[in-house]
mmCIF file of C-alpha atoms in Angstrom:
data_model
loop_
_atom_site.group_PDB
_atom_site.id
_atom_site.type_symbol
_atom_site.label_atom_id
_atom_site.label_comp_id
_atom_site.label_asym_id
_atom_site.label_seq_id
_atom_site.Cartn_x
_atom_site.Cartn_y
_atom_site.Cartn_z
ATOM 1 C CA MET A 1 11.374 -10.073 -13.330
ATOM 2 C CA GLY A 2 12.480 -11.600 -10.082
ATOM 3 C CA ALA A 3 10.138 -13.256 -7.638
ATOM 4 C CA ASP A 4 9.906 -10.117 -5.536
ATOM 5 C CA VAL A 5 8.986 -7.824 -8.446
ATOM 6 C CA TYR A 6 5.414 -7.936 -9.624
ATOM 7 C CA PHE A 7 5.494 -5.076 -12.067
ATOM 8 C CA SER A 8 8.193 -2.977 -13.604
ATOM 9 C CA THR A 9 7.849 -0.696 -16.612
ATOM 10 C CA PRO A 10 10.559 2.062 -16.970
ATOM 11 C CA GLY A 11 9.066 5.545 -16.911
ATOM 12 C CA VAL A 12 5.857 4.229 -15.347
ATOM 13 C CA ALA A 13 6.268 2.469 -12.020
ATOM 14 C CA SER A 14 7.270 -0.756 -10.287
ATOM 15 C CA VAL A 15 5.569 -2.913 -7.575
ATOM 16 C CA ARG A 16 7.868 -5.088 -5.490
ATOM 17 C CA TRP A 17 7.720 -7.029 -2.146
ATOM 18 C CA ASP A 18 9.940 -5.767 0.542
ATOM 19 C CA GLU A 19 10.641 -8.683 2.824
ATOM 20 C CA PRO A 20 12.386 -6.850 5.730
ATOM 21 C CA SER A 21 9.304 -4.524 6.163
ATOM 22 C CA ALA A 22 6.775 -7.096 5.099
ATOM 23 C CA THR A 23 5.253 -4.452 2.747
ATOM 24 C CA VAL A 24 4.245 -4.030 -0.866
ATOM 25 C CA VAL A 25 6.117 -1.239 -2.269
ATOM 26 C CA VAL A 26 4.964 0.850 -5.276
ATOM 27 C CA GLU A 27 7.404 3.409 -6.760
ATOM 28 C CA TRP A 28 6.050 5.788 -9.404
ATOM 29 C CA GLU A 29 8.246 7.056 -12.083
ATOM 30 C CA GLY A 30 5.765 9.148 -14.327
ATOM 31 C CA TRP A 31 2.700 8.555 -16.193
ATOM 32 C CA ALA A 32 0.657 5.429 -16.988
ATOM 33 C CA ASN A 33 -1.655 4.893 -19.872
ATOM 34 C CA THR A 34 -4.934 2.703 -19.333
ATOM 35 C CA ALA A 35 -3.247 -0.620 -19.853
ATOM 36 C CA GLU A 36 -0.269 0.243 -17.730
ATOM 37 C CA PHE A 37 -2.398 1.599 -14.912
ATOM 38 C CA ALA A 38 -4.537 -1.645 -14.875
ATOM 39 C CA ALA A 39 -1.417 -3.894 -14.947
ATOM 40 C CA LEU A 40 0.091 -1.928 -12.068
ATOM 41 C CA LEU A 41 -3.255 -2.187 -10.062
ATOM 42 C CA ASP A 42 -3.407 -6.027 -10.771
ATOM 43 C CA ALA A 43 0.206 -6.393 -9.645
ATOM 44 C CA GLU A 44 -0.517 -4.612 -6.321
ATOM 45 C CA ILE A 45 -3.434 -6.977 -5.717
ATOM 46 C CA LYS A 46 -1.353 -10.133 -6.670
ATOM 47 C CA ALA A 47 1.478 -9.103 -4.389
ATOM 48 C CA LEU A 48 -0.961 -8.413 -1.507
ATOM 49 C CA ARG A 49 -2.689 -11.855 -1.985
ATOM 50 C CA GLU A 50 0.580 -13.959 -2.602
ATOM 51 C CA ARG A 51 2.343 -12.459 0.291
ATOM 52 C CA GLY A 52 -0.596 -12.414 2.688
ATOM 53 C CA ALA A 53 0.324 -8.693 3.118
ATOM 54 C CA SER A 54 -1.541 -6.010 4.875
ATOM 55 C CA ARG A 55 0.538 -3.049 4.326
ATOM 56 C CA MET A 56 1.559 -1.028 1.107
ATOM 57 C CA LEU A 57 3.683 2.042 0.722
ATOM 58 C CA ALA A 58 3.211 4.037 -2.554
ATOM 59 C CA ASP A 59 6.047 6.389 -3.394
ATOM 60 C CA CYS A 60 3.897 8.658 -5.671
ATOM 61 C CA ARG A 61 6.314 11.648 -5.811
ATOM 62 C CA ARG A 62 6.945 11.290 -9.475
ATOM 63 C CA GLN A 63 3.461 10.179 -10.432
ATOM 64 C CA ARG A 64 1.902 12.554 -12.976
ATOM 65 C CA VAL A 65 -1.837 13.264 -13.428
ATOM 66 C CA LEU A 66 -3.632 10.222 -14.507
ATOM 67 C CA ASN A 67 -6.557 9.809 -16.977
ATOM 68 C CA PRO A 68 -9.803 10.578 -14.805
ATOM 69 C CA ALA A 69 -11.641 7.601 -16.189
ATOM 70 C CA ASP A 70 -8.744 5.333 -15.098
ATOM 71 C CA GLN A 71 -8.847 6.959 -11.697
ATOM 72 C CA GLU A 72 -12.638 6.365 -11.382
ATOM 73 C CA ARG A 73 -12.286 2.740 -12.464
ATOM 74 C CA ALA A 74 -9.577 2.261 -9.789
ATOM 75 C CA GLU A 75 -11.910 3.584 -7.163
ATOM 76 C CA ARG A 76 -14.767 1.334 -8.123
ATOM 77 C CA GLU A 77 -12.814 -1.767 -8.832
ATOM 78 C CA TRP A 78 -9.378 -1.769 -7.175
ATOM 79 C CA THR A 79 -10.451 -0.541 -3.676
ATOM 80 C CA PRO A 80 -12.732 -3.384 -2.905
ATOM 81 C CA ARG A 81 -10.229 -5.897 -4.325
ATOM 82 C CA ALA A 82 -7.487 -4.371 -2.147
ATOM 83 C CA ILE A 83 -9.567 -4.742 0.833
ATOM 84 C CA GLU A 84 -10.644 -8.281 -0.022
ATOM 85 C CA ALA A 85 -6.787 -9.083 -0.563
ATOM 86 C CA GLY A 86 -6.030 -7.871 3.137
ATOM 87 C CA LEU A 87 -4.860 -4.401 2.748
ATOM 88 C CA LYS A 88 -5.240 -2.557 6.153
ATOM 89 C CA ARG A 89 -2.453 0.105 6.143
ATOM 90 C CA PHE A 90 -1.461 2.249 3.256
ATOM 91 C CA ALA A 91 1.268 4.908 3.590
ATOM 92 C CA VAL A 92 1.104 7.180 0.442
ATOM 93 C CA VAL A 93 4.075 9.687 -0.381
ATOM 94 C CA LEU A 94 2.191 12.397 -2.240
ATOM 95 C CA PRO A 95 2.981 13.527 -5.799
ATOM 96 C CA ILE A 96 4.954 16.627 -6.176
ATOM 97 C CA SER A 97 2.288 17.698 -8.598
ATOM 98 C CA ASP A 98 -0.554 19.368 -6.526
ATOM 99 C CA VAL A 99 -3.184 18.404 -9.210
ATOM 100 C CA ALA A 100 -1.970 14.685 -9.017
ATOM 101 C CA ALA A 101 -1.844 14.696 -5.207
ATOM 102 C CA ALA A 102 -5.419 16.287 -4.925
ATOM 103 C CA ASN A 103 -6.669 13.517 -7.456
ATOM 104 C CA LEU A 104 -4.971 10.780 -5.535
ATOM 105 C CA LYS A 105 -6.445 11.890 -2.261
ATOM 106 C CA GLU A 106 -9.910 12.008 -3.799
ATOM 107 C CA ARG A 107 -9.507 8.634 -5.345
ATOM 108 C CA LEU A 108 -8.464 7.054 -2.071
ATOM 109 C CA GLY A 109 -11.219 8.942 0.097
ATOM 110 C CA SER A 110 -13.787 6.228 -0.320
ATOM 111 C CA ALA A 111 -11.446 3.651 1.210
ATOM 112 C CA THR A 112 -10.656 5.372 4.384
ATOM 113 C CA SER A 113 -13.233 3.469 6.432
ATOM 114 C CA ALA A 114 -11.882 0.148 5.648
ATOM 115 C CA ILE A 115 -8.132 0.893 4.899
ATOM 116 C CA ARG A 116 -6.050 3.145 7.272
ATOM 117 C CA ILE A 117 -4.457 5.515 4.885
ATOM 118 C CA HIS A 118 -1.966 8.214 5.897
ATOM 119 C CA TYR A 119 -0.306 10.742 3.425
ATOM 120 C CA PHE A 120 3.334 11.862 3.752
ATOM 121 C CA ALA A 121 5.701 14.237 2.011
ATOM 122 C CA ALA A 122 8.764 11.869 2.361
ATOM 123 C CA VAL A 123 9.340 8.219 2.140
ATOM 124 C CA GLU A 124 11.236 8.020 5.367
ATOM 125 C CA GLU A 125 8.081 9.190 7.245
ATOM 126 C CA ALA A 126 6.004 6.709 5.509
ATOM 127 C CA LYS A 127 8.350 3.900 6.429
ATOM 128 C CA GLU A 128 8.311 4.951 10.145
ATOM 129 C CA TRP A 129 4.601 4.893 10.313
ATOM 130 C CA LEU A 130 3.945 1.553 8.823
ATOM 131 C CA PRO A 131 5.773 -0.702 11.462
ATOM 132 C CA LEU A 132 4.054 1.487 14.297
ATOM 133 C CA THR A 133 0.530 0.768 12.984
ATOM 134 C CA ARG A 134 1.436 -3.062 12.530
ATOM 135 C CA LEU A 135 2.158 -3.389 16.342
ATOM 136 C CA ARG A 136 -1.008 -1.289 17.265
ATOM 137 C CA ALA A 137 -3.184 -3.317 14.802
ATOM 138 C CA THR A 138 -2.053 -6.548 15.926
ATOM 139 C CA ARG A 139 -1.623 -6.014 19.632
ATOM 140 C CA GLY A 140 -2.691 -9.410 21.411
ATOM 141 C CA SER A 141 -3.904 -10.925 18.198
ATOM 142 C CA ARG A 142 -0.877 -12.581 16.818
ATOM 143 C CA PRO A 143 2.274 -14.226 18.452
ATOM 144 C CA PHE A 144 4.601 -11.795 16.547
ATOM 145 C CA SER A 145 3.145 -8.715 18.327
ATOM 146 C CA ARG A 146 3.331 -10.446 21.599
ATOM 147 C CA ALA A 147 6.746 -11.588 21.346
ATOM 148 C CA ARG A 148 7.669 -8.158 20.084
ATOM 149 C CA ARG A 149 6.088 -6.514 23.047
ATOM 150 C CA GLY A 150 7.658 -8.921 25.495
ATOM 151 C CA ALA A 151 4.485 -10.629 26.673
ATOM 152 C CA SER A 152 3.387 -14.280 25.843
ATOM 153 C CA ALA A 153 0.021 -15.595 25.310
ATOM 154 C CA SER A 154 -0.135 -17.420 28.674
ATOM 155 C CA SER A 155 0.887 -14.186 30.504
ATOM 156 C CA ARG A 156 -2.123 -12.622 28.894
ATOM 157 C CA GLY A 157 -4.629 -15.329 29.858
ATOM 158 C CA GLY A 158 -4.645 -17.124 26.543
ATOM 159 C CA ALA A 159 -4.687 -16.215 22.960
#
């Protein structure tokens, strides 16, 4: 696997770093057994930490219904780890399967106070949302956002 790929199992999913958007990208391809799901979740955390990322996009359209015990474990263990790793914005493209979509929303429901999560039907909508939240979230707190908005720290009275 390349330096930008953190997990890749054909028929399951991939986790990779997208440099242009500064986003951890997860692309589901089907179903994951317990070990595969755990490895995928660990890869997400590793990517967030190594890249200092605060945003993740999960394309779950092809995700199948997962084992309920795995989902419960993810809710208990992954969510706090993701928050600790710096995840702030999470764009989720919902699975085509209504059952899988409902399970995913339920699993992520406990994280909504610490992580801003939005659900989408299309990847393009999710990609459009992530940069917008980055500007709002960092307004006045990072040189990147000030430069992008055309203001400097000195014109705002300091950092």
